[in-house]
Short mmCIF file of N, CA, C and O in Angstrom, two decimals:
data_model
loop_
_atom_site.label_atom_id
_atom_site.label_comp_id
_atom_site.label_asym_id
_atom_site.label_seq_id
_atom_site.Cartn_x
_atom_site.Cartn_y
_atom_site.Cartn_z
N UNK A 605 13.25 42.29 23.74
CA UNK A 605 13.81 43.52 22.98
C UNK A 605 14.27 43.32 21.85
O UNK A 605 15.99 43.02 23.34
N UNK A 606 14.47 43.73 21.18
CA UNK A 606 15.56 43.89 20.50
C UNK A 606 15.49 45.33 19.30
O UNK A 606 15.02 45.96 19.46
N UNK A 607 16.68 46.08 19.08
CA UNK A 607 16.67 47.37 18.72
C UNK A 607 15.83 47.23 17.07
O UNK A 607 15.11 47.86 16.97
N UNK A 608 15.70 46.29 16.20
CA UNK A 608 14.66 45.97 15.06
C UNK A 608 13.19 45.92 15.27
O UNK A 608 13.18 47.54 14.97
N UNK A 609 13.31 45.42 16.72
CA UNK A 609 11.73 45.91 17.44
C UNK A 609 11.14 46.99 17.27
O UNK A 609 10.34 47.20 16.98
N UNK A 610 12.14 47.60 17.95
CA UNK A 610 12.36 48.89 18.71
C UNK A 610 11.80 49.91 17.99
O UNK A 610 10.60 50.38 17.88
N UNK A 611 12.49 49.57 16.48
CA UNK A 611 12.72 50.81 15.87
C UNK A 611 11.29 50.17 15.40
O UNK A 611 10.27 51.58 14.99
N UNK A 612 10.84 49.60 14.55
CA UNK A 612 9.18 49.04 14.05
C UNK A 612 8.29 49.73 14.55
O UNK A 612 7.40 49.99 14.24
N UNK A 613 8.02 49.13 16.38
CA UNK A 613 6.88 50.10 17.52
C UNK A 613 7.29 51.92 16.82
O UNK A 613 6.35 51.99 17.20
N UNK A 614 8.46 51.78 17.05
CA UNK A 614 8.47 53.45 17.18
C UNK A 614 8.46 53.80 16.09
O UNK A 614 7.15 55.35 16.09
N UNK A 615 8.42 53.09 14.55
CA UNK A 615 8.35 54.23 13.64
C UNK A 615 6.94 54.11 13.16
O UNK A 615 6.07 54.93 12.77
N UNK A 616 6.33 53.37 13.59
CA UNK A 616 4.72 53.28 13.53
C UNK A 616 3.94 54.03 14.52
O UNK A 616 2.72 53.92 14.16
N UNK A 617 4.27 54.60 15.21
CA UNK A 617 3.82 55.54 15.61
C UNK A 617 3.40 56.88 14.85
O UNK A 617 2.98 58.14 14.89
N UNK A 618 4.38 57.61 14.25
CA UNK A 618 4.41 57.88 12.23
C UNK A 618 3.60 57.71 11.34
O UNK A 618 3.61 56.97 11.49
N UNK A 619 3.13 58.47 11.16
CA UNK A 619 1.64 58.37 10.40
C UNK A 619 2.50 58.34 9.06
O UNK A 619 2.42 57.48 7.53
N UNK A 620 2.79 59.35 8.59
CA UNK A 620 3.49 59.82 7.10
C UNK A 620 5.17 60.12 7.01
O UNK A 620 5.71 60.21 5.84
N UNK A 621 5.70 59.41 8.08
CA UNK A 621 7.29 58.81 7.56
C UNK A 621 7.52 57.68 6.43
O UNK A 621 7.07 57.21 7.47
N UNK A 622 9.03 57.63 5.67
CA UNK A 622 8.91 56.78 5.49
C UNK A 622 10.15 55.52 6.48
O UNK A 622 9.99 56.55 7.22
N UNK A 623 9.13 54.93 6.88
CA UNK A 623 10.17 53.89 7.61
C UNK A 623 11.62 53.96 7.43
O UNK A 623 12.14 53.26 8.11
N UNK A 624 11.86 53.87 6.05
CA UNK A 624 13.53 53.50 5.91
C UNK A 624 14.34 54.34 6.57
O UNK A 624 15.54 54.36 6.84
N UNK A 625 13.24 56.48 6.85
CA UNK A 625 14.46 56.87 7.42
C UNK A 625 14.33 56.26 8.83
O UNK A 625 15.41 56.98 9.69
N UNK A 626 14.13 55.23 10.44
CA UNK A 626 14.43 54.82 10.67
C UNK A 626 15.23 54.42 11.24
O UNK A 626 15.70 52.91 11.20
N UNK A 627 16.65 54.53 11.69
CA UNK A 627 17.61 53.23 11.76
C UNK A 627 18.06 53.55 13.40
O UNK A 627 17.54 54.78 14.30
N UNK A 628 18.62 52.70 14.29
CA UNK A 628 19.35 53.55 15.65
C UNK A 628 20.23 54.71 16.17
O UNK A 628 19.77 55.58 16.44
N UNK A 629 20.81 55.58 14.36
CA UNK A 629 21.14 55.96 14.74
C UNK A 629 20.46 57.76 13.83
O UNK A 629 20.41 59.04 14.21
N UNK A 630 18.96 57.42 13.70
CA UNK A 630 18.41 58.19 13.24
C UNK A 630 17.33 58.96 14.67
O UNK A 630 17.63 59.34 16.24
N UNK A 631 18.32 60.49 14.23
CA UNK A 631 17.72 61.69 15.28
C UNK A 631 16.62 62.47 15.33
O UNK A 631 15.77 62.68 14.77
N UNK A 632 15.55 61.80 16.19
CA UNK A 632 14.20 61.34 16.06
C UNK A 632 14.23 63.01 15.53
O UNK A 632 12.40 63.12 15.39
N UNK A 633 13.88 63.59 17.36
CA UNK A 633 13.37 64.99 17.03
C UNK A 633 13.46 65.84 16.45
O UNK A 633 12.87 67.30 15.45
N UNK A 634 14.57 65.15 15.00
CA UNK A 634 14.77 66.72 13.56
C UNK A 634 13.70 65.65 12.62
O UNK A 634 13.32 66.57 11.56
N UNK A 635 13.19 65.11 12.88
CA UNK A 635 11.99 64.47 11.86
C UNK A 635 10.68 65.69 11.15
O UNK A 635 10.40 66.43 12.70
N UNK A 636 10.49 65.61 10.66
CA UNK A 636 9.55 66.66 10.67
C UNK A 636 8.70 66.41 11.39
O UNK A 636 7.57 67.39 12.00
N UNK A 637 8.12 64.70 11.58
CA UNK A 637 6.72 64.54 11.57
C UNK A 637 6.44 64.23 13.41
O UNK A 637 5.38 64.64 14.22
N UNK A 638 7.78 64.45 13.93
CA UNK A 638 8.01 65.18 15.83
C UNK A 638 7.74 65.51 16.50
O UNK A 638 7.21 67.12 15.58
N UNK A 639 5.96 65.23 16.71
CA UNK A 639 5.73 66.54 18.21
C UNK A 639 5.49 66.06 19.65
O UNK A 639 5.90 65.02 19.80
N UNK A 640 4.77 66.75 20.06
CA UNK A 640 5.11 66.37 21.42
C UNK A 640 3.84 65.18 21.47
O UNK A 640 3.29 65.01 22.37
N UNK A 641 2.90 65.43 20.47
CA UNK A 641 2.04 64.31 20.81
C UNK A 641 1.87 63.17 20.08
O UNK A 641 1.71 62.20 20.71
N UNK A 642 3.17 62.82 19.15
CA UNK A 642 3.93 62.19 18.45
C UNK A 642 4.85 61.20 20.36
O UNK A 642 4.90 60.30 20.19
N UNK A 643 5.59 62.46 20.44
CA UNK A 643 6.23 61.88 22.37
C UNK A 643 5.50 60.85 23.62
O UNK A 643 5.87 60.30 24.11
N UNK A 644 4.05 61.75 23.74
CA UNK A 644 3.13 61.06 24.07
C UNK A 644 2.78 59.50 23.56
O UNK A 644 2.69 58.93 23.98
N UNK A 645 2.19 58.80 22.11
CA UNK A 645 2.39 58.11 21.64
C UNK A 645 3.57 57.10 21.70
O UNK A 645 3.53 55.48 22.70
N UNK A 646 4.17 58.03 21.83
CA UNK A 646 5.82 56.74 22.18
C UNK A 646 6.04 56.76 23.35
O UNK A 646 6.46 55.10 23.98
N UNK A 647 5.56 57.39 24.66
CA UNK A 647 5.89 56.93 25.79
C UNK A 647 4.68 55.93 25.90
O UNK A 647 4.94 54.98 26.80
N UNK A 648 3.72 55.90 25.02
CA UNK A 648 2.22 55.16 25.48
C UNK A 648 2.95 53.35 24.82
O UNK A 648 2.61 52.30 25.72
N UNK A 649 3.77 53.36 23.48
CA UNK A 649 3.81 52.27 23.05
C UNK A 649 4.75 51.91 24.38
O UNK A 649 4.69 50.85 24.23
N UNK A 650 5.83 52.81 24.36
CA UNK A 650 6.70 51.89 25.52
C UNK A 650 6.49 50.99 26.46
O UNK A 650 6.88 50.36 27.31
N UNK A 651 5.05 51.70 27.52
CA UNK A 651 4.21 51.22 28.39
C UNK A 651 3.22 49.91 27.67
O UNK A 651 3.26 49.03 28.55
N UNK A 652 2.77 50.21 27.06
CA UNK A 652 2.27 48.92 26.67
C UNK A 652 3.33 47.65 25.92
O UNK A 652 2.82 46.81 26.00
N UNK A 653 4.09 48.01 25.56
CA UNK A 653 4.77 46.58 24.40
C UNK A 653 6.11 46.50 25.47
O UNK A 653 6.71 45.30 25.35
N UNK A 654 6.34 47.57 26.87
CA UNK A 654 8.05 46.80 27.09
C UNK A 654 7.75 46.49 28.95
O UNK A 654 8.23 46.22 29.78
N UNK A 655 6.48 47.62 29.38
CA UNK A 655 6.00 47.50 30.42
C UNK A 655 7.18 48.41 31.19
O UNK A 655 7.20 48.45 32.36
N UNK A 656 7.50 49.18 30.58
CA UNK A 656 8.52 50.09 31.71
C UNK A 656 7.75 51.35 30.85
O UNK A 656 7.39 52.08 30.05
N UNK A 657 8.24 52.25 32.49
CA UNK A 657 7.45 53.97 31.77
C UNK A 657 8.46 55.03 31.93
O UNK A 657 10.27 54.54 32.71
N UNK A 658 8.39 55.27 30.97
CA UNK A 658 9.52 57.05 30.49
C UNK A 658 9.08 57.43 30.56
O UNK A 658 7.70 58.23 30.59
N UNK A 659 9.51 58.70 31.12
CA UNK A 659 9.13 61.00 31.37
C UNK A 659 9.78 61.04 30.24
O UNK A 659 10.99 61.06 29.62
N UNK A 660 9.38 61.95 30.72
CA UNK A 660 9.12 62.98 28.62
C UNK A 660 10.66 63.69 29.20
O UNK A 660 11.35 63.98 27.55
N UNK A 661 11.70 63.64 30.16
CA UNK A 661 13.26 63.85 30.12
C UNK A 661 13.59 62.32 29.57
O UNK A 661 14.86 62.87 28.98
N UNK A 662 13.17 61.50 29.70
CA UNK A 662 14.26 60.83 29.17
C UNK A 662 13.77 60.70 27.61
O UNK A 662 15.04 60.74 27.03
N UNK A 663 12.94 61.28 27.32
CA UNK A 663 13.13 61.51 26.27
C UNK A 663 14.06 62.82 24.95
O UNK A 663 14.67 62.80 24.40
N UNK A 664 13.86 64.20 26.45
CA UNK A 664 13.89 64.91 25.96
C UNK A 664 15.84 65.11 25.76
O UNK A 664 16.53 65.60 24.93
N UNK A 665 16.33 63.62 26.75
CA UNK A 665 17.76 63.62 27.23
C UNK A 665 18.31 62.42 26.40
O UNK A 665 19.64 62.43 26.16
N UNK A 666 18.10 61.77 25.19
CA UNK A 666 17.48 61.78 23.87
C UNK A 666 17.93 61.72 22.49
O UNK A 666 16.45 62.21 22.30
N UNK A 667 18.88 61.58 21.98
CA UNK A 667 19.03 62.46 21.23
C UNK A 667 19.01 60.82 19.29
O UNK A 667 18.11 61.64 18.68
N UNK A 668 18.99 59.71 19.25
CA UNK A 668 18.57 59.30 18.86
C UNK A 668 17.79 58.07 19.17
O UNK A 668 17.87 57.75 20.32
N UNK A 669 17.45 56.90 18.28
CA UNK A 669 16.88 56.23 18.58
C UNK A 669 17.37 55.48 19.43
O UNK A 669 17.04 54.92 20.88
N UNK A 670 18.18 55.06 19.34
CA UNK A 670 19.23 54.03 19.82
C UNK A 670 19.68 54.20 21.00
O UNK A 670 19.57 54.37 22.49
N UNK A 671 19.92 56.10 22.06
CA UNK A 671 19.88 56.34 23.19
C UNK A 671 18.07 56.00 23.67
O UNK A 671 18.63 56.01 24.43
N UNK A 672 16.95 56.12 23.01
CA UNK A 672 15.72 55.91 23.57
C UNK A 672 15.61 54.62 24.04
O UNK A 672 15.37 53.67 25.64
N UNK A 673 16.74 53.46 22.98
CA UNK A 673 16.35 52.14 23.43
C UNK A 673 16.88 51.89 24.24
O UNK A 673 17.10 50.78 25.03
N UNK A 674 18.56 52.06 25.31
CA UNK A 674 19.18 52.43 25.90
C UNK A 674 18.52 52.03 26.81
O UNK A 674 18.61 52.36 28.32
N UNK A 675 17.51 53.93 27.58
CA UNK A 675 16.62 54.21 28.49
C UNK A 675 16.11 52.81 29.14
O UNK A 675 16.15 52.32 30.37
N UNK A 676 15.44 52.00 27.70
CA UNK A 676 14.59 50.97 27.84
C UNK A 676 15.27 50.32 28.20
O UNK A 676 14.52 49.50 29.65
N UNK A 677 16.38 49.37 27.81
CA UNK A 677 15.89 48.32 27.85
C UNK A 677 17.27 48.54 29.58
O UNK A 677 17.06 47.23 29.92
N UNK A 678 17.99 49.32 29.79
CA UNK A 678 17.92 49.70 31.53
C UNK A 678 16.83 48.69 32.23
O UNK A 678 17.35 48.67 33.21
N UNK A 679 15.93 49.21 31.97
CA UNK A 679 14.39 48.83 33.20
C UNK A 679 14.08 48.17 32.86
O UNK A 679 12.52 47.64 33.21
N UNK A 680 14.69 46.43 31.92
CA UNK A 680 13.98 45.83 31.94
C UNK A 680 14.55 45.56 32.57
O UNK A 680 15.24 45.21 32.84
#
């Protein structure tokens, strides 16, 4: 897994948000499209793509996409 691939997979969980807005520094919870449903989609994507189980607290405690990436990478 690398950060670029993760960002692409993360961005795929959003239907209406421009992919250009997704960078390691993106504060994803501030995106207009972010919702609890999107959070569940991200959790499912991480499980499917990386075989890693993350919890709601992992998302709550992550501010940026890079923060969440680091949580996942530690479990690989």
